[in-house]
Amino acid sequence: MEPALHLDTEDGIATVRIANPAKRNAMTTDMWRALPGLLAGCAADPAVRVLVLTGEGDTFCAGADISTLTEGAEASRDLAVAAEEALATFPKPTVAAVRGHCVGGGCQLAAACDLRFAAEGASFGITPARLGIVYAASSTRRLVELVGPATAKYLLFSAELIDTERALRTGLVDEVWPRDALDKRVAEFARVLASRSQLTQAAAKEFAAGPANAERLAYWTEQARGSGDTAEGVAAFLERRAPRFGWTVGRPS
């Protein structure tokens, strides 16, 4: 199997699979380059409401495929950061489904997702200290926001791997499931996310990323007023039915 990113979309859920099984799904240069465009397509597709990122087989991603990084450490790091930022700013909910190794660039991608669900036995690590690479400032800040400064320093200083128990305790993952139950749980939760108000989700995601200025606050107030989502949500609640929310990411303002 040639290294690639595979995209499948079904019932509003886009699943991106990292596939390079010969190297534990390590990301090649071409894969790093391809991810932002693939995500942009999903963001623009009104049929996509949730994105799941996972790895082919029993491994999430073992980092960067060093053998393909021919442009120098700085250029290679920039490719990874661009892919990470595209994932972090994806305007719809994202969930990483993690099995096996989630290391280096793989952990960088998982940390850029909104949520991380892991199978028992998965391992996590940030490994630039093994190679003498300066971890990007934006990636470092994201890791600190996710797990706190102490755990971020432990991971970055030591390049040691941690297990799912510690990852759950420190906030690096949100849920841990038996290996044979992970796919079912992720699918169930993705369907829950797909059923909720995209307006609520998009605004919350933007607000969680940092303080909103007056212009953005006014934008979201106007979107809420014109969307009809609140009226639909209340009506569905009173009528005891599933809501049919109409607001979608990318609609004209």
Coordinates of C-alpha atoms in Angstrom, one line a residue:
M1 CA 0.0 0.0 0.0
E2 CA 1.4 3.4 -1.0
P3 CA 1.5 6.0 1.8
A4 CA -1.6 8.2 1.5
L5 CA -4.5 9.9 3.3
H6 CA -7.8 8.2 2.7
L7 CA -11.1 10.0 3.0
D8 CA -14.6 8.4 3.4
T9 CA -17.8 10.4 4.1
E10 CA -21.0 8.8 5.4
D11 CA -24.0 10.3 7.2
G12 CA -22.3 13.6 7.8
I13 CA -19.1 12.1 9.2
A14 CA -15.9 12.4 7.2
T15 CA -13.2 9.9 8.3
V16 CA -9.6 10.6 7.3
R17 CA -7.3 7.6 7.6
I18 CA -3.5 8.0 7.8
A19 CA -2.2 5.0 5.8
N20 CA 1.5 4.1 5.7
P21 CA 1.4 0.7 7.4
A22 CA 5.0 -0.3 6.4
K23 CA 6.2 2.5 8.7
R24 CA 3.4 2.5 11.4
N25 CA 1.5 5.2 9.5
A26 CA 4.3 7.7 9.6
M27 CA 3.5 10.9 7.7
T28 CA 5.4 11.4 4.5
T29 CA 6.2 14.9 3.0
D30 CA 3.5 14.4 0.5
M31 CA 1.0 13.4 3.2
W32 CA 1.8 16.5 5.2
R33 CA 1.3 18.7 2.1
A34 CA -2.0 16.9 1.2
L35 CA -3.7 17.3 4.6
P36 CA -4.6 21.0 4.5
G37 CA -6.3 20.7 1.1
L38 CA -8.2 17.7 2.1
L39 CA -9.4 19.5 5.2
A40 CA -10.4 22.5 3.2
G41 CA -12.6 20.4 1.0
C42 CA -14.3 18.9 4.0
A43 CA -14.8 22.3 5.5
A44 CA -16.5 23.5 2.4
D45 CA -18.7 20.5 2.0
P46 CA -22.1 21.1 3.7
A47 CA -22.6 17.3 3.9
V48 CA -19.7 17.1 6.3
R49 CA -20.7 17.9 9.9
V50 CA -17.9 16.0 11.9
L51 CA -14.4 14.9 11.0
V52 CA -12.7 11.8 12.5
L53 CA -9.0 11.4 12.2
T54 CA -7.5 7.9 12.6
G55 CA -4.8 5.5 11.4
E56 CA -5.0 2.5 9.2
G57 CA -4.9 -0.8 11.2
D58 CA -3.5 -0.9 14.7
T59 CA -1.5 2.3 14.8
F60 CA -2.6 6.0 14.7
C61 CA 0.7 7.6 13.5
A62 CA 4.3 7.1 14.5
G63 CA 5.3 10.6 13.5
A64 CA 7.1 11.9 10.4
D65 CA 8.6 9.5 7.9
I66 CA 12.2 10.7 8.3
S67 CA 13.3 9.0 5.1
T68 CA 11.1 11.4 3.1
L69 CA 12.1 14.6 4.8
T70 CA 14.7 15.8 2.2
E71 CA 14.1 19.6 2.5
G72 CA 15.7 20.1 5.9
A73 CA 14.5 20.1 9.4
E74 CA 13.0 23.6 9.4
A75 CA 11.1 23.1 6.1
S76 CA 9.8 19.8 7.3
R77 CA 8.7 21.2 10.6
D78 CA 6.8 24.0 8.8
L79 CA 4.9 21.4 6.7
A80 CA 3.8 19.6 9.9
V81 CA 2.8 22.9 11.5
A82 CA 0.8 24.0 8.5
A83 CA -1.1 20.6 8.6
E84 CA -1.6 20.9 12.3
E85 CA -3.0 24.5 12.0
A86 CA -5.3 23.4 9.2
L87 CA -6.7 20.7 11.6
A88 CA -6.9 23.0 14.6
T89 CA -8.8 25.7 12.7
F90 CA -11.1 23.2 10.9
P91 CA -14.5 24.9 11.6
K92 CA -16.4 21.7 12.5
P93 CA -15.9 19.2 15.4
T94 CA -12.9 16.9 15.1
V95 CA -12.2 13.7 16.9
A96 CA -9.0 11.7 16.9
A97 CA -9.5 7.9 17.2
V98 CA -6.2 6.5 18.5
R99 CA -4.8 3.0 18.6
G100 CA -1.2 2.0 19.1
H101 CA 1.5 4.6 18.7
C102 CA 0.5 8.2 18.6
V103 CA 4.0 9.7 18.6
G104 CA 5.8 12.8 17.4
G105 CA 3.9 14.4 14.5
G106 CA 1.1 11.9 15.1
C107 CA 0.6 13.3 18.6
Q108 CA 0.9 16.8 17.2
L109 CA -2.1 16.0 14.9
A110 CA -4.1 14.4 17.7
A111 CA -3.5 17.4 19.9
A112 CA -4.9 19.6 17.2
C113 CA -8.2 17.8 17.2
D114 CA -11.0 18.9 19.5
L115 CA -11.3 15.5 21.2
R116 CA -9.2 12.4 21.5
F117 CA -10.6 8.9 22.1
A118 CA -8.1 6.1 22.6
A119 CA -8.0 2.4 22.8
E120 CA -6.4 0.7 25.7
G121 CA -2.7 0.0 25.1
A122 CA -2.2 3.2 23.0
S123 CA 1.0 5.2 23.8
F124 CA 1.7 8.9 23.3
G125 CA 4.8 10.9 23.0
I126 CA 6.3 14.1 21.7
T127 CA 9.8 13.3 20.5
P128 CA 11.8 16.2 19.0
A129 CA 14.3 16.0 21.9
R130 CA 15.5 12.7 20.5
L131 CA 16.4 14.4 17.2
G132 CA 17.6 17.9 18.4
I133 CA 14.6 19.6 16.8
V134 CA 13.1 22.8 18.2
Y135 CA 9.4 22.1 18.6
A136 CA 7.3 24.8 17.0
A137 CA 6.1 27.6 19.4
S138 CA 2.5 27.2 18.2
S139 CA 2.6 23.5 18.8
T140 CA 4.1 23.9 22.2
R141 CA 1.5 26.4 23.3
R142 CA -1.3 24.1 22.1
L143 CA 0.2 21.2 24.1
V144 CA 0.5 23.4 27.2
E145 CA -3.2 24.5 26.9
L146 CA -4.2 20.9 26.5
V147 CA -2.3 19.2 29.3
G148 CA -0.8 22.0 31.4
P149 CA 2.8 23.2 31.6
A150 CA 4.1 20.3 33.8
T151 CA 3.0 17.5 31.6
A152 CA 4.0 19.4 28.5
K153 CA 7.5 19.8 29.9
Y154 CA 7.6 16.2 30.8
L155 CA 6.7 15.1 27.3
L156 CA 9.0 17.7 25.5
F157 CA 12.0 17.4 27.8
S158 CA 12.1 13.6 28.0
A159 CA 10.6 12.4 24.7
E160 CA 9.3 9.5 26.8
L161 CA 6.1 7.7 25.9
I162 CA 3.1 7.7 28.3
D163 CA 0.3 5.2 28.5
T164 CA -3.5 5.7 28.2
E165 CA -4.0 5.9 31.9
R166 CA -1.6 8.8 32.3
A167 CA -2.9 10.4 29.1
L168 CA -6.4 10.3 30.4
R169 CA -5.4 11.7 33.8
T170 CA -3.5 14.6 32.3
G171 CA -6.2 15.5 29.7
L172 CA -4.3 14.4 26.7
V173 CA -7.2 12.0 25.9
D174 CA -10.9 12.3 26.8
E175 CA -12.0 8.7 26.8
V176 CA -10.3 5.3 26.8
W177 CA -12.0 2.2 25.5
P178 CA -11.2 -1.5 25.0
R179 CA -9.6 -1.9 21.5
D180 CA -12.6 -3.7 20.1
A181 CA -15.1 -1.1 21.4
L182 CA -13.3 2.1 20.2
D183 CA -14.7 2.2 16.7
K184 CA -18.3 1.8 17.9
R185 CA -17.9 4.5 20.6
V186 CA -16.3 7.0 18.1
A187 CA -19.1 6.3 15.6
E188 CA -21.8 6.8 18.2
F189 CA -20.3 10.0 19.5
A190 CA -19.7 11.4 16.0
R191 CA -23.3 10.8 15.2
V192 CA -24.2 12.7 18.4
L193 CA -22.0 15.6 17.3
A194 CA -23.5 15.5 13.8
S195 CA -27.0 15.8 15.2
R196 CA -26.3 19.0 17.2
S197 CA -26.4 22.6 16.2
Q198 CA -23.5 23.5 13.9
L199 CA -24.0 27.1 14.8
T200 CA -23.4 26.4 18.5
Q201 CA -20.4 24.2 17.7
A202 CA -18.8 26.7 15.4
A203 CA -19.2 29.6 17.7
A204 CA -18.0 27.6 20.7
K205 CA -14.9 26.4 18.8
E206 CA -14.0 29.9 17.9
F207 CA -14.5 31.3 21.4
A208 CA -12.5 28.5 22.9
A209 CA -9.6 29.3 20.7
G210 CA -9.2 32.8 22.3
P211 CA -10.9 36.0 23.1
A212 CA -13.4 37.3 20.5
N213 CA -13.3 40.9 19.4
A214 CA -16.4 43.0 19.1
E215 CA -16.7 42.4 15.4
R216 CA -16.7 38.6 15.9
L217 CA -19.2 38.8 18.8
A218 CA -21.5 40.9 16.6
Y219 CA -21.1 38.4 13.8
W220 CA -22.2 35.5 15.9
T221 CA -25.1 37.4 17.4
E222 CA -26.3 38.2 13.9
Q223 CA -25.9 34.5 12.9
A224 CA -27.9 33.3 15.9
R225 CA -30.7 35.8 15.2
G226 CA -31.0 34.8 11.5
S227 CA -30.4 31.1 11.7
G228 CA -33.6 29.9 13.1
D229 CA -31.7 27.2 15.1
T230 CA -32.9 28.4 18.5
A231 CA -36.6 28.3 17.4
E232 CA -36.1 24.9 15.9
G233 CA -34.3 23.5 18.9
V234 CA -37.0 24.7 21.3
A235 CA -39.8 23.4 19.0
A236 CA -38.1 20.0 18.7
F237 CA -37.7 19.8 22.5
L238 CA -41.4 20.6 23.1
E239 CA -42.5 18.2 20.3
R240 CA -40.2 15.5 21.5
R241 CA -38.5 15.0 18.2
A242 CA -35.0 15.3 16.8
P243 CA -34.2 18.9 15.8
R244 CA -33.5 19.8 12.1
F245 CA -30.9 22.5 12.5
G246 CA -30.4 24.5 9.3
W247 CA -27.3 26.7 9.9
T248 CA -24.2 25.3 8.3
V249 CA -20.5 26.4 8.3
G250 CA -19.8 28.7 5.4
R251 CA -23.3 30.0 4.9
P252 CA -23.4 33.6 3.7
S253 CA -23.3 36.2 6.5

